[in-house]
PDB file of N, CA and C in Angstrom:
ATOM      1  N   MET A   1     109.076 109.554   8.484  1.00 89.00           N
ATOM      2  CA  MET A   1     108.665 110.325   9.631  1.00 89.00           C
ATOM      3  C   MET A   1     107.531 109.621  10.354  1.00 89.00           C
ATOM      4  N   LYS A   2     107.446 109.873  11.632  1.00 93.00           N
ATOM      5  CA  LYS A   2     106.410 109.276  12.467  1.00 93.00           C
ATOM      6  C   LYS A   2     105.540 110.368  13.058  1.00 93.00           C
ATOM      7  N   SER A   3     104.289 110.001  13.342  1.00 94.00           N
ATOM      8  CA  SER A   3     103.373 110.968  13.921  1.00 94.00           C
ATOM      9  C   SER A   3     102.430 110.274  14.894  1.00 94.00           C
ATOM     10  N   TYR A   4     102.037 111.031  15.914  1.00 94.00           N
ATOM     11  CA  TYR A   4     101.050 110.553  16.875  1.00 94.00           C
ATOM     12  C   TYR A   4      99.693 111.213  16.628  1.00 94.00           C
ATOM     13  N   LYS A   5      99.621 112.103  15.645  1.00 96.00           N
ATOM     14  CA  LYS A   5      98.360 112.786  15.318  1.00 96.00           C
ATOM     15  C   LYS A   5      97.584 111.908  14.342  1.00 96.00           C
ATOM     16  N   VAL A   6      96.744 111.023  14.898  1.00 96.00           N
ATOM     17  CA  VAL A   6      96.024 110.039  14.085  1.00 96.00           C
ATOM     18  C   VAL A   6      94.546 110.073  14.435  1.00 96.00           C
ATOM     19  N   SER A   7      93.705 110.025  13.421  1.00 96.00           N
ATOM     20  CA  SER A   7      92.266 109.896  13.604  1.00 96.00           C
ATOM     21  C   SER A   7      91.776 108.760  12.715  1.00 96.00           C
ATOM     22  N   VAL A   8      91.006 107.843  13.313  1.00 97.00           N
ATOM     23  CA  VAL A   8      90.431 106.730  12.553  1.00 97.00           C
ATOM     24  C   VAL A   8      88.945 106.999  12.441  1.00 97.00           C
ATOM     25  N   TRP A   9      88.445 107.001  11.217  1.00 97.00           N
ATOM     26  CA  TRP A   9      87.031 107.284  10.975  1.00 97.00           C
ATOM     27  C   TRP A   9      86.227 106.000  10.964  1.00 97.00           C
ATOM     28  N   LYS A  10      84.913 106.147  10.987  1.00 97.00           N
ATOM     29  CA  LYS A  10      84.063 104.963  10.936  1.00 97.00           C
ATOM     30  C   LYS A  10      84.091 104.377   9.519  1.00 97.00           C
ATOM     31  N   ILE A  11      83.669 103.152   9.401  1.00 97.00           N
ATOM     32  CA  ILE A  11      83.660 102.452   8.116  1.00 97.00           C
ATOM     33  C   ILE A  11      82.531 103.013   7.264  1.00 97.00           C
ATOM     34  N   SER A  12      82.847 103.262   6.003  1.00 96.00           N
ATOM     35  CA  SER A  12      81.822 103.755   5.086  1.00 96.00           C
ATOM     36  C   SER A  12      81.612 102.742   3.968  1.00 96.00           C
ATOM     37  N   VAL A  13      80.443 102.805   3.365  1.00 96.00           N
ATOM     38  CA  VAL A  13      80.091 101.897   2.282  1.00 96.00           C
ATOM     39  C   VAL A  13      80.326 102.607   0.960  1.00 96.00           C
ATOM     40  N   ASN A  14      81.060 101.948   0.081  1.00 90.00           N
ATOM     41  CA  ASN A  14      81.342 102.492  -1.243  1.00 90.00           C
ATOM     42  C   ASN A  14      80.338 101.891  -2.217  1.00 90.00           C
ATOM     43  N   LYS A  15      79.393 102.689  -2.666  1.00 86.00           N
ATOM     44  CA  LYS A  15      78.348 102.208  -3.572  1.00 86.00           C
ATOM     45  C   LYS A  15      78.647 102.523  -5.033  1.00 86.00           C
ATOM     46  N   THR A  16      79.820 103.095  -5.305  1.00 85.00           N
ATOM     47  CA  THR A  16      80.138 103.475  -6.680  1.00 85.00           C
ATOM     48  C   THR A  16      80.650 102.294  -7.495  1.00 85.00           C
ATOM     49  N   THR A  17      80.972 101.189  -6.851  1.00 79.00           N
ATOM     50  CA  THR A  17      81.442 100.011  -7.565  1.00 79.00           C
ATOM     51  C   THR A  17      80.259  99.087  -7.850  1.00 79.00           C
ATOM     52  N   LYS A  18      80.470  98.080  -8.691  1.00 86.00           N
ATOM     53  CA  LYS A  18      79.392  97.143  -9.017  1.00 86.00           C
ATOM     54  C   LYS A  18      78.921  96.395  -7.777  1.00 86.00           C
ATOM     55  N   LYS A  19      79.872  95.946  -6.968  1.00 89.00           N
ATOM     56  CA  LYS A  19      79.536  95.295  -5.707  1.00 89.00           C
ATOM     57  C   LYS A  19      79.913  96.236  -4.577  1.00 89.00           C
ATOM     58  N   LEU A  20      79.179  96.156  -3.490  1.00 92.00           N
ATOM     59  CA  LEU A  20      79.476  97.001  -2.347  1.00 92.00           C
ATOM     60  C   LEU A  20      80.852  96.675  -1.792  1.00 92.00           C
ATOM     61  N   THR A  21      81.590  97.695  -1.458  1.00 95.00           N
ATOM     62  CA  THR A  21      82.848  97.533  -0.746  1.00 95.00           C
ATOM     63  C   THR A  21      82.811  98.448   0.473  1.00 95.00           C
ATOM     64  N   TYR A  22      83.672  98.158   1.412  1.00 97.00           N
ATOM     65  CA  TYR A  22      83.693  98.894   2.667  1.00 97.00           C
ATOM     66  C   TYR A  22      85.044  99.584   2.807  1.00 97.00           C
ATOM     67  N   LEU A  23      85.000 100.873   3.082  1.00 96.00           N
ATOM     68  CA  LEU A  23      86.211 101.685   3.178  1.00 96.00           C
ATOM     69  C   LEU A  23      86.564 101.973   4.634  1.00 96.00           C
ATOM     70  N   VAL A  24      87.813 101.699   4.963  1.00 97.00           N
ATOM     71  CA  VAL A  24      88.360 102.104   6.254  1.00 97.00           C
ATOM     72  C   VAL A  24      89.198 103.337   5.965  1.00 97.00           C
ATOM     73  N   ARG A  25      88.868 104.437   6.629  1.00 97.00           N
ATOM     74  CA  ARG A  25      89.582 105.692   6.373  1.00 97.00           C
ATOM     75  C   ARG A  25      90.181 106.215   7.668  1.00 97.00           C
ATOM     76  N   TRP A  26      91.398 106.761   7.552  1.00 97.00           N
ATOM     77  CA  TRP A  26      92.069 107.350   8.699  1.00 97.00           C
ATOM     78  C   TRP A  26      93.004 108.445   8.220  1.00 97.00           C
ATOM     79  N   VAL A  27      93.400 109.303   9.144  1.00 97.00           N
ATOM     80  CA  VAL A  27      94.248 110.448   8.834  1.00 97.00           C
ATOM     81  C   VAL A  27      95.473 110.405   9.742  1.00 97.00           C
ATOM     82  N   VAL A  28      96.652 110.559   9.147  1.00 96.00           N
ATOM     83  CA  VAL A  28      97.898 110.634   9.907  1.00 96.00           C
ATOM     84  C   VAL A  28      98.543 111.975   9.602  1.00 96.00           C
ATOM     85  N   ASP A  29      98.634 112.809  10.616  1.00 94.00           N
ATOM     86  CA  ASP A  29      99.255 114.129  10.499  1.00 94.00           C
ATOM     87  C   ASP A  29      98.666 114.948   9.341  1.00 94.00           C
ATOM     88  N   GLY A  30      97.344 114.885   9.182  1.00 95.00           N
ATOM     89  CA  GLY A  30      96.654 115.664   8.161  1.00 95.00           C
ATOM     90  C   GLY A  30      96.577 115.011   6.794  1.00 95.00           C
ATOM     91  N   GLN A  31      97.227 113.852   6.612  1.00 96.00           N
ATOM     92  CA  GLN A  31      97.199 113.177   5.313  1.00 96.00           C
ATOM     93  C   GLN A  31      96.221 111.990   5.378  1.00 96.00           C
ATOM     94  N   PRO A  32      95.208 111.957   4.508  1.00 97.00           N
ATOM     95  CA  PRO A  32      94.225 110.877   4.550  1.00 97.00           C
ATOM     96  C   PRO A  32      94.749 109.585   3.913  1.00 97.00           C
ATOM     97  N   PHE A  33      94.309 108.470   4.482  1.00 97.00           N
ATOM     98  CA  PHE A  33      94.601 107.142   3.962  1.00 97.00           C
ATOM     99  C   PHE A  33      93.306 106.351   3.928  1.00 97.00           C
ATOM    100  N   SER A  34      93.218 105.363   3.057  1.00 95.00           N
ATOM    101  CA  SER A  34      92.041 104.505   3.025  1.00 95.00           C
ATOM    102  C   SER A  34      92.403 103.139   2.471  1.00 95.00           C
ATOM    103  N   GLU A  35      91.619 102.160   2.878  1.00 95.00           N
ATOM    104  CA  GLU A  35      91.737 100.796   2.377  1.00 95.00           C
ATOM    105  C   GLU A  35      90.334 100.297   2.100  1.00 95.00           C
ATOM    106  N   SER A  36      90.173  99.551   1.024  1.00 94.00           N
ATOM    107  CA  SER A  36      88.881  99.025   0.628  1.00 94.00           C
ATOM    108  C   SER A  36      88.844  97.520   0.867  1.00 94.00           C
ATOM    109  N   TYR A  37      87.719  97.031   1.393  1.00 95.00           N
ATOM    110  CA  TYR A  37      87.546  95.606   1.673  1.00 95.00           C
ATOM    111  C   TYR A  37      86.224  95.113   1.106  1.00 95.00           C
ATOM    112  N   LYS A  38      86.199  93.842   0.747  1.00 94.00           N
ATOM    113  CA  LYS A  38      84.994  93.265   0.143  1.00 94.00           C
ATOM    114  C   LYS A  38      83.898  92.993   1.160  1.00 94.00           C
ATOM    115  N   THR A  39      84.277  92.725   2.397  1.00 95.00           N
ATOM    116  CA  THR A  39      83.275  92.450   3.425  1.00 95.00           C
ATOM    117  C   THR A  39      83.452  93.402   4.599  1.00 95.00           C
ATOM    118  N   LYS A  40      82.369  93.608   5.321  1.00 96.00           N
ATOM    119  CA  LYS A  40      82.414  94.496   6.475  1.00 96.00           C
ATOM    120  C   LYS A  40      83.250  93.886   7.595  1.00 96.00           C
ATOM    121  N   THR A  41      83.258  92.568   7.689  1.00 97.00           N
ATOM    122  CA  THR A  41      84.041  91.895   8.718  1.00 97.00           C
ATOM    123  C   THR A  41      85.529  92.164   8.540  1.00 97.00           C
ATOM    124  N   LEU A  42      86.019  92.079   7.319  1.00 97.00           N
ATOM    125  CA  LEU A  42      87.427  92.366   7.047  1.00 97.00           C
ATOM    126  C   LEU A  42      87.759  93.820   7.357  1.00 97.00           C
ATOM    127  N   ALA A  43      86.860  94.714   6.985  1.00 97.00           N
ATOM    128  CA  ALA A  43      87.064  96.136   7.262  1.00 97.00           C
ATOM    129  C   ALA A  43      87.079  96.393   8.766  1.00 97.00           C
ATOM    130  N   ASP A  44      86.177  95.762   9.498  1.00 97.00           N
ATOM    131  CA  ASP A  44      86.135  95.900  10.958  1.00 97.00           C
ATOM    132  C   ASP A  44      87.426  95.404  11.596  1.00 97.00           C
ATOM    133  N   ARG A  45      87.931  94.294  11.096  1.00 96.00           N
ATOM    134  CA  ARG A  45      89.160  93.723  11.647  1.00 96.00           C
ATOM    135  C   ARG A  45      90.349  94.668  11.451  1.00 96.00           C
ATOM    136  N   PHE A  46      90.463  95.223  10.250  1.00 95.00           N
ATOM    137  CA  PHE A  46      91.556  96.149   9.963  1.00 95.00           C
ATOM    138  C   PHE A  46      91.427  97.413  10.805  1.00 95.00           C
ATOM    139  N   ARG A  47      90.207  97.949  10.905  1.00 96.00           N
ATOM    140  CA  ARG A  47      89.977  99.161  11.695  1.00 96.00           C
ATOM    141  C   ARG A  47      90.294  98.913  13.168  1.00 96.00           C
ATOM    142  N   ALA A  48      89.931  97.726  13.682  1.00 95.00           N
ATOM    143  CA  ALA A  48      90.204  97.395  15.081  1.00 95.00           C
ATOM    144  C   ALA A  48      91.706  97.364  15.347  1.00 95.00           C
ATOM    145  N   LYS A  49      92.496  96.886  14.393  1.00 94.00           N
ATOM    146  CA  LYS A  49      93.948  96.873  14.564  1.00 94.00           C
ATOM    147  C   LYS A  49      94.509  98.297  14.585  1.00 94.00           C
ATOM    148  N   LEU A  50      93.955  99.153  13.740  1.00 95.00           N
ATOM    149  CA  LEU A  50      94.397 100.552  13.742  1.00 95.00           C
ATOM    150  C   LEU A  50      94.060 101.223  15.071  1.00 95.00           C
ATOM    151  N   VAL A  51      92.844 101.019  15.540  1.00 95.00           N
ATOM    152  CA  VAL A  51      92.410 101.637  16.793  1.00 95.00           C
ATOM    153  C   VAL A  51      93.201 101.069  17.967  1.00 95.00           C
ATOM    154  N   GLY A  52      93.509  99.766  17.931  1.00 93.00           N
ATOM    155  CA  GLY A  52      94.309  99.154  18.984  1.00 93.00           C
ATOM    156  C   GLY A  52      95.698  99.762  19.063  1.00 93.00           C
ATOM    157  N   ALA A  53      96.321  99.978  17.908  1.00 93.00           N
ATOM    158  CA  ALA A  53      97.644 100.603  17.880  1.00 93.00           C
ATOM    159  C   ALA A  53      97.561 102.046  18.374  1.00 93.00           C
ATOM    160  N   LEU A  54      96.486 102.719  18.030  1.00 93.00           N
ATOM    161  CA  LEU A  54      96.281 104.095  18.479  1.00 93.00           C
ATOM    162  C   LEU A  54      96.111 104.140  19.998  1.00 93.00           C
ATOM    163  N   ASP A  55      95.353 103.187  20.547  1.00 94.00           N
ATOM    164  CA  ASP A  55      95.141 103.127  21.995  1.00 94.00           C
ATOM    165  C   ASP A  55      96.434 102.822  22.751  1.00 94.00           C
ATOM    166  N   LYS A  56      97.325 102.052  22.134  1.00 92.00           N
ATOM    167  CA  LYS A  56      98.600 101.720  22.773  1.00 92.00           C
ATOM    168  C   LYS A  56      99.596 102.871  22.700  1.00 92.00           C
ATOM    169  N   GLY A  57      99.273 103.895  21.912  1.00 92.00           N
ATOM    170  CA  GLY A  57     100.154 105.051  21.795  1.00 92.00           C
ATOM    171  C   GLY A  57     101.299 104.847  20.823  1.00 92.00           C
ATOM    172  N   GLU A  58     101.115 103.966  19.854  1.00 93.00           N
ATOM    173  CA  GLU A  58     102.168 103.700  18.875  1.00 93.00           C
ATOM    174  C   GLU A  58     102.205 104.800  17.819  1.00 93.00           C
ATOM    175  N   PRO A  59     103.398 105.133  17.340  1.00 94.00           N
ATOM    176  CA  PRO A  59     103.485 106.125  16.262  1.00 94.00           C
ATOM    177  C   PRO A  59     103.091 105.501  14.931  1.00 94.00           C
ATOM    178  N   PHE A  60     102.531 106.317  14.056  1.00 95.00           N
ATOM    179  CA  PHE A  60     102.143 105.884  12.723  1.00 95.00           C
ATOM    180  C   PHE A  60     103.076 106.534  11.708  1.00 95.00           C
ATOM    181  N   GLY A  61     103.407 105.809  10.658  1.00 93.00           N
ATOM    182  CA  GLY A  61     104.245 106.353   9.598  1.00 93.00           C
ATOM    183  C   GLY A  61     103.454 107.327   8.738  1.00 93.00           C
ATOM    184  N   THR A  62     104.060 108.438   8.387  1.00 93.00           N
ATOM    185  CA  THR A  62     103.360 109.426   7.573  1.00 93.00           C
ATOM    186  C   THR A  62     103.350 109.046   6.100  1.00 93.00           C
ATOM    187  N   VAL A  63     104.213 108.120   5.686  1.00 92.00           N
ATOM    188  CA  VAL A  63     104.244 107.684   4.291  1.00 92.00           C
ATOM    189  C   VAL A  63     103.260 106.545   4.059  1.00 92.00           C
ATOM    190  N   THR A  64     103.287 105.544   4.941  1.00 91.00           N
ATOM    191  CA  THR A  64     102.418 104.375   4.779  1.00 91.00           C
ATOM    192  C   THR A  64     101.083 104.552   5.479  1.00 91.00           C
ATOM    193  N   GLY A  65     101.061 105.347   6.535  1.00 93.00           N
ATOM    194  CA  GLY A  65      99.848 105.527   7.309  1.00 93.00           C
ATOM    195  C   GLY A  65      99.599 104.404   8.310  1.00 93.00           C
ATOM    196  N   LEU A  66     100.553 103.461   8.413  1.00 93.00           N
ATOM    197  CA  LEU A  66     100.379 102.314   9.287  1.00 93.00           C
ATOM    198  C   LEU A  66     101.223 102.451  10.553  1.00 93.00           C
ATOM    199  N   PRO A  67     100.806 101.778  11.637  1.00 92.00           N
ATOM    200  CA  PRO A  67     101.585 101.836  12.868  1.00 92.00           C
ATOM    201  C   PRO A  67     102.892 101.054  12.722  1.00 92.00           C
ATOM    202  N   ASP A  68     103.818 101.306  13.669  1.00 82.00           N
ATOM    203  CA  ASP A  68     105.136 100.679  13.625  1.00 82.00           C
ATOM    204  C   ASP A  68     105.197  99.320  14.307  1.00 82.00           C
ATOM    205  N   SER A  69     104.160  98.889  14.956  1.00 72.00           N
ATOM    206  CA  SER A  69     104.223  97.656  15.741  1.00 72.00           C
ATOM    207  C   SER A  69     104.515  96.446  14.863  1.00 72.00           C
ATOM    208  N   PRO A  70     105.144  95.422  15.445  1.00 54.00           N
ATOM    209  CA  PRO A  70     105.425  94.211  14.684  1.00 54.00           C
ATOM    210  C   PRO A  70     104.162  93.523  14.190  1.00 54.00           C
ATOM    211  N   ALA A  71     103.064  93.694  14.912  1.00 53.00           N
ATOM    212  CA  ALA A  71     101.792  93.102  14.505  1.00 53.00           C
ATOM    213  C   ALA A  71     100.932  94.126  13.765  1.00 53.00           C
ATOM    214  N   ALA A  72     101.574  95.036  13.064  1.00 57.00           N
ATOM    215  CA  ALA A  72     100.849  96.082  12.350  1.00 57.00           C
ATOM    216  C   ALA A  72      99.974  95.468  11.260  1.00 57.00           C
ATOM    217  N   PRO A  73      98.804  96.030  11.039  1.00 64.00           N
ATOM    218  CA  PRO A  73      97.914  95.494  10.011  1.00 64.00           C
ATOM    219  C   PRO A  73      98.519  95.660   8.617  1.00 64.00           C
ATOM    220  N   VAL A  74      98.370  94.653   7.819  1.00 66.00           N
ATOM    221  CA  VAL A  74      98.838  94.716   6.437  1.00 66.00           C
ATOM    222  C   VAL A  74      97.624  94.819   5.538  1.00 66.00           C
ATOM    223  N   PRO A  75      97.523  95.887   4.774  1.00 67.00           N
ATOM    224  CA  PRO A  75      96.335  96.056   3.920  1.00 67.00           C
ATOM    225  C   PRO A  75      96.218  95.010   2.848  1.00 67.00           C
TER     226      PRO A  75
END
């Protein structure tokens, strides 16, 4: 299933691990998704791709949480 009801949250810092990691969190049709990255730059890049797909009006999959575009971000 596809959905246009998507919210991308700001990047948060995960301090529960030994080393800091950065979480990109977003919601597709009420279901939360997240990806963890070792650096803030990687997290920013992934979040920018999600926001770009959202700005283009692309549908997101409710199972994967990722947009349908051919250049969709791969976690």
